[in-house]
Short mmCIF file of C-alpha atoms and ligand atoms in Angstrom, two decimals:
data_model
loop_
_atom_site.label_atom_id
_atom_site.label_comp_id
_atom_site.label_asym_id
_atom_site.label_seq_id
_atom_site.Cartn_x
_atom_site.Cartn_y
_atom_site.Cartn_z
CA UNK W 1 0.09 -0.22 -0.05
CA UNK W 2 1.27 3.53 -1.08
CA UNK W 3 2.56 6.03 1.75
CA UNK W 4 2.91 9.72 1.96
CA UNK W 5 6.33 11.22 2.76
CA UNK W 6 6.70 14.89 2.92
CA UNK W 7 9.50 16.61 1.54
CA UNK W 8 10.22 19.50 4.17
CA UNK W 9 12.74 21.61 1.63
CA UNK W 10 10.22 24.55 1.14
CA UNK W 11 9.83 25.22 4.81
CA UNK W 12 13.46 25.58 4.92
CA UNK W 13 13.19 28.18 2.18
CA UNK W 14 10.96 30.30 3.64
CA UNK W 15 13.13 30.10 6.83
CA UNK W 16 15.76 31.07 4.76
CA UNK W 17 14.35 34.41 3.22
CA UNK W 18 14.77 35.75 6.43
CA UNK W 19 17.94 33.99 7.65
CA UNK W 20 16.64 33.26 11.19
CA UNK W 21 14.93 30.38 12.77
CA UNK W 22 11.07 31.03 11.74
CA UNK W 23 9.24 28.66 10.51
CA UNK W 24 10.99 26.00 12.47
CA UNK W 25 11.80 23.38 9.93
CA UNK W 26 11.71 20.40 12.75
CA UNK W 27 8.46 21.88 14.20
CA UNK W 28 7.09 21.50 10.69
CA UNK W 29 8.58 18.08 10.36
CA UNK W 30 6.47 16.89 13.36
CA UNK W 31 3.27 18.61 12.20
CA UNK W 32 3.53 16.61 8.96
CA UNK W 33 4.28 13.48 10.92
CA UNK W 34 1.34 14.20 13.33
CA UNK W 35 -1.17 14.69 10.19
CA UNK W 36 -0.39 11.33 8.23
CA UNK W 37 2.91 12.18 6.58
CA UNK W 38 5.01 8.63 7.15
CA UNK W 39 8.43 9.90 7.19
CA UNK W 40 10.30 12.97 6.13
CA UNK W 41 12.02 13.81 2.91
CA UNK W 42 14.97 16.45 2.34
CA UNK W 43 17.16 17.07 -0.47
CA UNK W 44 20.78 18.14 0.96
CA UNK W 45 21.78 20.36 -1.98
CA UNK W 46 25.34 20.91 -2.81
CA UNK W 47 24.65 25.07 -2.35
CA UNK W 48 22.60 24.45 0.86
CA UNK W 49 19.67 26.59 -0.55
CA UNK W 50 17.27 25.42 1.55
CA UNK W 51 17.97 22.34 3.86
CA UNK W 52 21.12 23.04 5.75
CA UNK W 53 23.68 20.58 7.14
CA UNK W 54 22.47 21.31 11.07
CA UNK W 55 18.92 20.47 9.96
CA UNK W 56 20.05 17.06 8.72
CA UNK W 57 21.35 16.31 12.23
CA UNK W 58 18.61 17.37 13.71
CA UNK W 59 16.20 15.48 12.11
CA UNK W 60 18.40 12.45 12.93
CA UNK W 61 18.58 13.11 16.61
CA UNK W 62 15.05 14.67 17.04
CA UNK W 63 12.92 12.58 14.69
CA UNK W 64 11.80 9.03 15.43
CA UNK W 65 10.75 8.44 11.75
CA UNK W 66 11.69 7.17 8.18
CA UNK W 67 13.71 9.87 6.63
CA UNK W 68 14.68 9.76 3.06
CA UNK W 69 17.88 11.72 2.41
CA UNK W 70 17.64 12.98 -1.34
CA UNK W 71 20.98 13.99 -2.53
CA UNK W 72 23.50 14.14 -5.43
CA UNK W 73 26.25 11.36 -5.46
CA UNK W 74 29.02 13.71 -4.61
CA UNK W 75 31.74 12.45 -2.13
CA UNK W 76 30.96 15.30 0.42
CA UNK W 77 27.20 13.74 0.56
CA UNK W 78 28.19 10.45 0.64
CA UNK W 79 30.16 11.01 3.67
CA UNK W 80 27.24 12.78 5.45
CA UNK W 81 24.71 9.91 4.44
CA UNK W 82 27.00 7.31 5.68
CA UNK W 83 27.28 9.34 9.03
CA UNK W 84 23.56 9.72 9.54
CA UNK W 85 22.58 6.47 8.08
CA UNK W 86 18.99 7.55 6.98
CA UNK W 87 16.38 4.56 6.39
CA UNK W 88 16.52 5.71 2.78
CA UNK W 89 18.95 7.68 0.42
CA UNK W 90 17.46 8.98 -2.82
CA UNK W 91 20.27 9.71 -5.15
CA UNK W 92 19.41 12.61 -7.54
CA UNK W 93 21.08 14.38 -10.82
CA UNK W 94 21.80 18.04 -9.22
CA UNK W 95 22.76 21.35 -11.10
CA UNK W 96 23.50 24.45 -9.59
CA UNK W 97 21.36 26.52 -12.21
CA UNK W 98 17.98 24.42 -11.74
CA UNK W 99 15.21 25.78 -9.83
CA UNK W 100 14.19 22.19 -8.86
CA UNK W 101 15.28 18.76 -9.76
CA UNK W 102 14.78 18.80 -13.76
CA UNK W 103 14.72 15.04 -14.75
CA UNK W 104 15.70 11.62 -13.59
CA UNK W 105 19.85 10.20 -13.41
CA UNK W 106 21.26 9.61 -16.60
CA UNK W 107 22.17 5.89 -15.01
CA UNK W 108 23.79 4.72 -18.71
CA UNK W 109 26.10 7.47 -18.52
CA UNK W 110 27.18 7.05 -14.42
CA UNK W 111 26.75 3.34 -14.13
CA UNK W 112 30.48 2.75 -13.72
CA UNK W 113 30.73 5.18 -11.40
CA UNK W 114 27.35 4.24 -9.34
CA UNK W 115 28.80 0.52 -9.56
CA UNK W 116 32.40 1.02 -8.53
CA UNK W 117 32.00 4.07 -5.91
CA UNK W 118 28.50 5.03 -5.09
CA UNK W 119 26.47 2.13 -4.30
CA UNK W 120 29.56 0.52 -2.05
CA UNK W 121 29.84 3.57 -0.19
CA UNK W 122 26.39 3.60 1.00
CA UNK W 123 25.75 -0.25 1.30
CA UNK W 124 28.89 -0.12 3.42
CA UNK W 125 26.94 2.04 5.72
CA UNK W 126 23.96 0.06 5.61
CA UNK W 127 22.11 2.80 3.43
CA UNK W 128 19.55 1.41 1.39
CA UNK W 129 19.30 2.99 -2.02
CA UNK W 130 16.53 4.65 -4.30
CA UNK W 131 17.39 6.10 -7.82
CA UNK W 132 15.13 8.98 -9.20
CA UNK W 133 14.76 7.53 -12.81
CA UNK W 134 12.62 8.62 -15.99
CA UNK W 135 9.92 5.59 -16.63
CA UNK W 136 12.66 4.26 -18.85
CA UNK W 137 13.05 0.45 -19.32
CA UNK W 138 16.77 0.62 -19.70
CA UNK W 139 17.35 2.79 -16.96
CA UNK W 140 15.31 0.48 -14.69
CA UNK W 141 17.39 -2.97 -16.08
CA UNK W 142 20.18 -0.82 -15.11
CA UNK W 143 19.10 -0.18 -11.69
CA UNK W 144 18.22 -3.57 -11.07
CA UNK W 145 21.88 -4.42 -11.88
CA UNK W 146 23.14 -2.00 -9.33
CA UNK W 147 21.11 -3.89 -6.57
CA UNK W 148 19.49 -1.01 -5.57
CA UNK W 149 16.50 -1.08 -2.93
CA UNK W 150 14.27 1.06 -4.90
CA UNK W 151 13.63 3.33 -7.73
CA UNK W 152 11.75 6.45 -7.66
CA UNK W 153 10.17 7.00 -10.72
CA UNK W 154 10.15 10.91 -11.95
CA UNK W 155 6.28 12.20 -12.08
CA UNK W 156 7.37 15.64 -13.25
CA UNK W 157 6.58 15.31 -16.92
CA UNK W 158 3.11 13.82 -16.15
CA UNK W 159 2.11 16.51 -13.58
CA UNK W 160 2.82 18.70 -16.65
CA UNK W 161 1.00 17.02 -19.08
CA UNK W 162 -2.72 17.43 -20.38
CA UNK W 163 -4.91 15.53 -22.70
CA UNK W 164 -3.39 12.40 -24.60
CA UNK W 165 -0.10 13.07 -23.30
CA UNK W 166 -0.69 12.97 -19.87
CA UNK W 167 -2.26 9.49 -20.89
CA UNK W 168 1.00 8.35 -22.52
CA UNK W 169 2.68 9.67 -19.14
CA UNK W 170 0.64 7.56 -16.96
CA UNK W 171 0.76 4.71 -19.19
CA UNK W 172 4.78 4.77 -19.10
CA UNK W 173 4.72 5.31 -15.74
CA UNK W 174 2.17 2.42 -14.87
CA UNK W 175 4.50 -0.01 -17.41
CA UNK W 176 7.55 1.26 -15.66
CA UNK W 177 6.19 0.29 -11.95
CA UNK W 178 5.66 -3.11 -13.24
CA UNK W 179 9.06 -3.50 -14.40
CA UNK W 180 10.37 -2.02 -11.22
CA UNK W 181 8.31 -4.45 -9.39
CA UNK W 182 8.96 -7.66 -11.42
CA UNK W 183 12.81 -7.07 -10.78
CA UNK W 184 12.27 -7.14 -6.92
CA UNK W 185 12.76 -3.24 -6.29
CA UNK W 186 10.43 -0.92 -4.00
CA UNK W 187 8.61 1.31 -6.21
CA UNK W 188 8.54 5.29 -5.18
CA UNK W 189 7.37 8.21 -7.02
CA UNK W 190 7.36 11.78 -6.65
CA UNK W 191 7.56 15.54 -8.42
CA UNK W 192 5.09 17.63 -9.07
CA UNK W 193 2.39 15.98 -7.53
CA UNK W 194 -0.68 17.85 -6.20
CA UNK W 195 -4.27 17.46 -5.15
CA UNK W 196 -5.42 17.37 -8.70
CA UNK W 197 -2.80 14.62 -10.11
CA UNK W 198 -2.59 12.30 -7.63
CA UNK W 199 -5.86 10.63 -8.03
CA UNK W 200 -4.90 9.11 -11.71
CA UNK W 201 -1.44 8.02 -10.55
CA UNK W 202 -3.30 5.94 -7.47
CA UNK W 203 -5.48 4.46 -9.86
CA UNK W 204 -3.26 3.73 -12.58
CA UNK W 205 0.26 3.40 -11.27
CA UNK W 206 0.46 0.07 -9.71
CA UNK W 207 2.82 -1.25 -6.55
CA UNK W 208 3.49 2.02 -5.13
CA UNK W 209 5.36 2.10 -1.96
CA UNK W 210 6.61 5.58 -1.10
CA UNK W 211 4.77 8.71 -2.52
CA UNK W 212 7.25 11.82 -1.78
CA UNK W 213 5.29 15.38 -2.24
CA UNK W 214 6.93 18.96 -1.13
CA UNK W 215 6.02 21.86 -3.07
CA UNK W 216 2.73 21.50 -3.34
CA UNK W 217 2.16 20.87 0.13
CA UNK W 218 3.63 24.28 1.23
CA UNK W 219 2.22 25.91 -1.44
CA UNK W 220 -1.55 24.49 -0.68
CA UNK W 221 -0.78 25.24 3.36
CA UNK W 222 -0.35 28.77 2.57
CA UNK W 223 -4.28 29.33 1.44
CA UNK W 224 -5.82 26.45 4.01
CA UNK W 225 -3.52 28.48 6.85
CA UNK W 226 -3.47 32.20 5.79
CA UNK W 227 -7.26 33.06 6.44
CA UNK W 228 -6.90 31.62 10.07
CA UNK W 229 -3.53 33.60 11.29
CA UNK W 230 -4.73 37.19 9.58
CA UNK W 231 -8.24 36.86 11.23
CA UNK W 232 -5.96 36.47 14.64
CA UNK W 233 -3.74 39.46 14.03
CA UNK W 234 -6.66 41.21 12.79
CA UNK W 235 -8.97 40.65 16.14
CA UNK W 236 -6.20 41.47 17.82
CA UNK W 237 -5.48 44.76 16.44
CA UNK W 238 -9.19 45.57 16.42
CA UNK W 239 -9.25 44.94 20.08
CA UNK W 240 -7.19 48.07 20.64
CA UNK W 241 -9.06 50.29 18.37
CA UNK W 242 -10.68 53.19 20.14
N1 PXP V 301 11.01 13.51 -5.52
C1 PXP V 301 12.66 13.89 -5.70
C2 PXP V 301 13.51 13.13 -6.14
C3 PXP V 301 12.68 15.47 -5.93
O1 PXP V 301 13.66 15.71 -6.29
C4 PXP V 301 11.98 16.33 -5.60
C5 PXP V 301 12.06 17.70 -5.40
O2 PXP V 301 12.81 17.93 -4.84
C6 PXP V 301 10.57 15.66 -5.39
C7 PXP V 301 10.19 14.53 -4.90
C8 PXP V 301 9.38 16.95 -4.52
O3 PXP V 301 8.81 17.00 -5.74
P1 PXP V 301 7.76 18.62 -5.57
O4 PXP V 301 8.48 19.47 -4.59
O5 PXP V 301 7.57 18.95 -6.68
O6 PXP V 301 6.49 17.73 -4.75
#
């Protein structure tokens, strides 16, 4: 059965906008966990634009939950991840210029490096590995050869598509999920998921395990919470009016 994991990165984006501690990312993670998230996902980027190193160490020491450490396979990240030993490490491509992760790994290109350096480091540290991939059968075969625990299917193209292209993307995701399952790996999914596109994903894509959602949750939270806080402040100010 599929379960929800909330990606907490953009709470940190908001905090960093003021350079102080508000909103508190750890407290936000706890709220997610109290309301149905079955774990926390965070992406420690090379440029530390949202999650910082101290967040990672704090999640590890303060949260008794399933942590999915998303990262690029640099030596620095591999070292931090080996120290933290999260329940899962999801490897993603990363470029400094991108606003968010733009596509799955090009596993054909990085296969040897992953086989010889990346996967052995994580497996020696006993960290299960997930690879963020586009729904491409060849890449999934390569993931299976690497002996990883899971593949996270990149749902970004599906999330942006409409009409026939959307059906086509759903079909690709469904076939890819079947192949990942056949190969004995867990099927995770994420990127661009929201209250509108989650339904067809759940209905049409089999074997879903972890569903990672970030940006849309934080964006929706603004509208589900903004009215309440504005009313509270207006009531305080109005109470002082002569
Ligand atoms: N999964 C992966 C591998 C990602 O890189 C991201 C974005 O950080 C997500 C899931 C979550 O995507 P979104 O913020 O669009 O929900």
